[in-house]
Short mmCIF file of C-alpha atoms in Angstrom, two decimals:
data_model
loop_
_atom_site.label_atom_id
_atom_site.label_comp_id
_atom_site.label_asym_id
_atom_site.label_seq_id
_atom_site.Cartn_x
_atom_site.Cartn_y
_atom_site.Cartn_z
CA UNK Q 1 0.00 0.00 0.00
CA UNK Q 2 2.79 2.37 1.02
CA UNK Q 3 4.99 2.05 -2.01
CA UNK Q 4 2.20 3.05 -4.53
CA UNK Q 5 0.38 5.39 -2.09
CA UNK Q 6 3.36 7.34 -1.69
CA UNK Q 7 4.52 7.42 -5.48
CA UNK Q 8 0.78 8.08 -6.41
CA UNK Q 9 1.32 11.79 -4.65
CA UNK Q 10 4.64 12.67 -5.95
CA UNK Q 11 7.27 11.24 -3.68
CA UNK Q 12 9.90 8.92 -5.77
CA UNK Q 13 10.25 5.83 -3.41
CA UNK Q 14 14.04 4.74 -4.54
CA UNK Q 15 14.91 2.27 -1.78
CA UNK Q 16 13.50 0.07 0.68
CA UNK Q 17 15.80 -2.09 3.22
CA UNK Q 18 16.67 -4.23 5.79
CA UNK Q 19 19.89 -3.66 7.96
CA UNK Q 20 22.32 -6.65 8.19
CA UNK Q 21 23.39 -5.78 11.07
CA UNK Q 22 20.01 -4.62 13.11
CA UNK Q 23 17.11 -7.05 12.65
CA UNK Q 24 14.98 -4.72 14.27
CA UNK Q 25 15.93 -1.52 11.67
CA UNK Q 26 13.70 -1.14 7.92
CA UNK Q 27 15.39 2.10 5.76
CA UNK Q 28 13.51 3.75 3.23
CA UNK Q 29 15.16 6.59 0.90
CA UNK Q 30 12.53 8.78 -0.75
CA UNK Q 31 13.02 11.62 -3.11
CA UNK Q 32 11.16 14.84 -3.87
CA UNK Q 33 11.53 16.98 -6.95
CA UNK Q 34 12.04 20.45 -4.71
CA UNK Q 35 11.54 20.95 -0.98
CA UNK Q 36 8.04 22.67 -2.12
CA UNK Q 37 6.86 19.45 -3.67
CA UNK Q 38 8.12 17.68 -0.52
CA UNK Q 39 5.94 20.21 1.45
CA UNK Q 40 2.64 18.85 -0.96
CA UNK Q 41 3.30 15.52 -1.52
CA UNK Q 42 3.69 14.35 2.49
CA UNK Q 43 0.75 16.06 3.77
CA UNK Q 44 -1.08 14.44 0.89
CA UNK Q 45 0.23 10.97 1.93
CA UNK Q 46 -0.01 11.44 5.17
CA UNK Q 47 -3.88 12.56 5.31
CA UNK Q 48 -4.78 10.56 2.76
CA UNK Q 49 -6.78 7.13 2.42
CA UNK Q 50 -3.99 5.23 2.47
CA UNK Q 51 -2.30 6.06 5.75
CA UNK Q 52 -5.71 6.81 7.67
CA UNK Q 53 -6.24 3.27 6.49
CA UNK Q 54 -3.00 1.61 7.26
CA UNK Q 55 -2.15 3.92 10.00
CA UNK Q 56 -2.09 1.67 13.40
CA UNK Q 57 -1.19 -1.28 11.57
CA UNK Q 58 1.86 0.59 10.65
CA UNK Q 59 2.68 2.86 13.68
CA UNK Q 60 2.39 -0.43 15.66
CA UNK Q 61 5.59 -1.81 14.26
CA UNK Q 62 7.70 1.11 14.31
CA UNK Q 63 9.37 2.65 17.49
CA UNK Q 64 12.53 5.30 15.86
CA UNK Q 65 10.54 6.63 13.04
CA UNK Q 66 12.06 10.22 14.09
CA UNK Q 67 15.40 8.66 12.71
CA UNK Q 68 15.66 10.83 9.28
CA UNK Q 69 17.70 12.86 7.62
CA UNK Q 70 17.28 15.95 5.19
CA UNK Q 71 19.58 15.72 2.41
CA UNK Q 72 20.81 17.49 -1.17
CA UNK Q 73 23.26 16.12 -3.56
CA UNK Q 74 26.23 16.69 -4.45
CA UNK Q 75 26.81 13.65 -7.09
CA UNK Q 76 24.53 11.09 -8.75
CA UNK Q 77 25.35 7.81 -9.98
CA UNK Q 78 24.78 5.42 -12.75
CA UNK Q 79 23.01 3.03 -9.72
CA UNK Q 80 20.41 5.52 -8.68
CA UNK Q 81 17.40 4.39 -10.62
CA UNK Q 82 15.48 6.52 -12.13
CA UNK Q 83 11.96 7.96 -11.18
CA UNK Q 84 9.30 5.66 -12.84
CA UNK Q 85 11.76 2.90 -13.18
CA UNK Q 86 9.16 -0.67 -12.34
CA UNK Q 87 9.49 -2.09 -9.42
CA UNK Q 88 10.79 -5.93 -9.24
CA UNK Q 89 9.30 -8.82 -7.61
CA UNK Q 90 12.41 -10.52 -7.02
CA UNK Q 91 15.01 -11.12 -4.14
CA UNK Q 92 18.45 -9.81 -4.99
CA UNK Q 93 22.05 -10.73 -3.25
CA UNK Q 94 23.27 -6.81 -4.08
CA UNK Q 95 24.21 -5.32 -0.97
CA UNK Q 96 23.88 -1.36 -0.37
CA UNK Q 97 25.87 0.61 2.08
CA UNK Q 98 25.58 3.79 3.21
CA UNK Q 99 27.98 5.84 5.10
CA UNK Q 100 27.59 8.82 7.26
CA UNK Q 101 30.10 11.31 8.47
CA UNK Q 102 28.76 13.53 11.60
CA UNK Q 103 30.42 17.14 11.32
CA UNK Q 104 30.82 19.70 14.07
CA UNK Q 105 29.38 22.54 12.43
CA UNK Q 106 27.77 23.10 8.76
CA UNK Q 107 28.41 22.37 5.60
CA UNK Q 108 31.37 24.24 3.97
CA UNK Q 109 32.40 24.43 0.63
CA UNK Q 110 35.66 22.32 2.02
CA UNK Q 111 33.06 20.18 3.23
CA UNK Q 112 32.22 19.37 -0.29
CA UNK Q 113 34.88 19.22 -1.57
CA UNK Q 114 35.89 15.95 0.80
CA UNK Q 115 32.35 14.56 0.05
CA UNK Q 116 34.12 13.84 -3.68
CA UNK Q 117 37.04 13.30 -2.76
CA UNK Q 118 35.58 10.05 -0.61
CA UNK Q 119 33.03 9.73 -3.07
CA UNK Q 120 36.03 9.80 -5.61
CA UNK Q 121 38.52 6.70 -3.62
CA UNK Q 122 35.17 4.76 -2.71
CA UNK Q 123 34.96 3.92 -6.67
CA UNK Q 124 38.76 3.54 -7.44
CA UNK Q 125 38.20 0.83 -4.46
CA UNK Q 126 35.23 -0.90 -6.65
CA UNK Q 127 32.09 0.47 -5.43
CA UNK Q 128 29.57 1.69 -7.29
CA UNK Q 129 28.31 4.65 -6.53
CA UNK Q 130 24.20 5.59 -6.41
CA UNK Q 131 25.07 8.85 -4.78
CA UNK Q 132 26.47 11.33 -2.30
CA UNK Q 133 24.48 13.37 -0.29
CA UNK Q 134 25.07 16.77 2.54
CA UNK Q 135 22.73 18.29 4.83
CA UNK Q 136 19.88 20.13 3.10
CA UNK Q 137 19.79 23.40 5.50
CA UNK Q 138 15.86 24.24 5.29
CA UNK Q 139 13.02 24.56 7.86
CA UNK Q 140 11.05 21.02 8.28
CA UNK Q 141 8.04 22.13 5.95
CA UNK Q 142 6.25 19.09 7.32
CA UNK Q 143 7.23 19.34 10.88
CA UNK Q 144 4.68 16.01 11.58
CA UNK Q 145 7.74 14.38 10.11
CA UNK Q 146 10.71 15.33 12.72
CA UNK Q 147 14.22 15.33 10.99
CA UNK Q 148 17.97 15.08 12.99
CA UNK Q 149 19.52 17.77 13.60
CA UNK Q 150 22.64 17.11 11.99
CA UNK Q 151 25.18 18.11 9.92
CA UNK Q 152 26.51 15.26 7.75
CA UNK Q 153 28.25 13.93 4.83
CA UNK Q 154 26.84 11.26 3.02
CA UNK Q 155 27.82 8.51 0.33
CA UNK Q 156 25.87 5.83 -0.97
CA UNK Q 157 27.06 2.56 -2.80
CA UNK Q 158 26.13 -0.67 -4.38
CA UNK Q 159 27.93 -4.02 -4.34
CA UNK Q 160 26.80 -6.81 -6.17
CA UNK Q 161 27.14 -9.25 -3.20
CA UNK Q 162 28.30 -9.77 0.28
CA UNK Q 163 31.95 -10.51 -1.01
CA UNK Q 164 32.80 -8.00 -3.45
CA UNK Q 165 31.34 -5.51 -0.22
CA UNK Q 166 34.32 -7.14 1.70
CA UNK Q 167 36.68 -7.24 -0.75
CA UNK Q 168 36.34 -3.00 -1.44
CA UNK Q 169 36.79 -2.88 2.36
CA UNK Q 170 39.49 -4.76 1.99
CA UNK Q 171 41.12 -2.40 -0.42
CA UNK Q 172 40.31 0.75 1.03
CA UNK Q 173 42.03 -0.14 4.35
CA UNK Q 174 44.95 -0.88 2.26
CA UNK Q 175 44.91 2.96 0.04
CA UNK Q 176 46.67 5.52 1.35
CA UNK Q 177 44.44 8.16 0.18
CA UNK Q 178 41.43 6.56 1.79
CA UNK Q 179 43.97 7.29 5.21
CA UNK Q 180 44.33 11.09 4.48
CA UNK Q 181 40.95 11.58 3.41
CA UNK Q 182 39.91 10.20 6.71
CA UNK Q 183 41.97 12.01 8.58
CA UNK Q 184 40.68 15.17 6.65
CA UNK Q 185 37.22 14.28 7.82
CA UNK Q 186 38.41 13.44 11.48
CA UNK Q 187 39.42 16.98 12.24
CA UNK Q 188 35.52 18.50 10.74
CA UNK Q 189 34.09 15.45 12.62
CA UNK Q 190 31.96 15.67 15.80
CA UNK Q 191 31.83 13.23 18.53
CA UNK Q 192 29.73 10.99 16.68
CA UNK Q 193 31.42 8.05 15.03
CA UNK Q 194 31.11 7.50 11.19
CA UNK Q 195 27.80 5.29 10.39
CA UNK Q 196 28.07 2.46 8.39
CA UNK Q 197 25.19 0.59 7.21
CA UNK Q 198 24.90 -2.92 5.37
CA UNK Q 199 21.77 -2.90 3.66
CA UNK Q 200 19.87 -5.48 1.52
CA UNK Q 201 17.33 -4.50 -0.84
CA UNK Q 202 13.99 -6.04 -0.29
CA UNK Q 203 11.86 -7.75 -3.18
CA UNK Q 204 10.67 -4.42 -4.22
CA UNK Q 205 13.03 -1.90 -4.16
CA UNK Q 206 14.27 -0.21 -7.14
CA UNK Q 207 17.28 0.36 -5.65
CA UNK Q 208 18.82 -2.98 -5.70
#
């Protein structure tokens, strides 16, 4: 209900996913044309026929739901799919990770400028890359929704399996400029420690 509810109103589902390594954690990326179509398309959703339908049944299995993030990007990749792209009905062994840097204070041009330099050694170390991401500064225009308030760096990627994930891990650990680039971020980094999630697509996510 949720996937075509929420496209039927605007809001490009791209991603839906289950966390290796937290049984009890279910990530969903979703895209809006402008932060003005953002501010139509949730209330829309949200008190529409599908969610006053589906509401309790939903809000019943969900306990962090404030656990979102506001983001623009700074690079797109060949593995983002594209709005309107069909979803599948099939399981995949891909694996998608996601990794976010915490910063002190906001977004600088500098800050940027690391975002592709990571995004840049990520590849060379055989990911594929669906996209890198910094902290939208905007108001909440649907404040039903709450957001973190964070400033972070973010990179998304795309491994065909479990071992290839490994073996760019592998490689990065071993690149030099993977070292200095995280030593760049260290010293814009807040107390927070650098996310990484494992993610596997489910059956119907377009990102897969």
């Amino acid at each position: 209900y949720f996937v075509e509810g929420q496209e039927s109103v605007g809001i490009d589902v791209i991603g839906q996913f289950r966390d290796l390594d937290d049984a009890d954690r279910f990530v969903w990326l979703r895209g809006f044309e402008s932060m003005a179509a953002r501010g139509t398309a949730l209330p829309h959703f949200y008190d529409g026929p599908v969610w006053r339908a589906h509401r309790g049944q939903a809000n019943a299995t969900m306990h962090d739901s404030d656990n979102a993030l506001l983001l623009e990007h700074l690079h797109f990749g060949v593995a983002l799919p594209l709005r309107g792209d069909p979803h599948s009905a099939q399981p995949t062994e891909s694996l998608v990770a996601i990794m976010v840097a915490h910063l002190a204070s906001p977004i600088t041009a500098a800050d940027r400028d690391l975002g592709d330099t990571i995004r840049d050694e990520l590849v060379t170390c055989g990911a594929e890359l669906v996209a890198s991401f910094v902290t939208h500064e905007a108001e909440n225009n649907f404040p039903v929704l709450p957001l973190r308030d964070e400033h972070v760096l973010v990179w998304i990627t795309r491994f065909p399996d479990d071992s290839d994930y490994d073996e760019h891990r592998d490689r990065l650990v071993r690149t030099p400029a993977w070292s200095d680039a995280l030593a760049r971020l260290a010293a814009r980094s807040s107390s927070v420690p650098i996310q990484h999630l494992r993610l596997r697509p489910t059956e119907r996510s377009r990102l897969r």
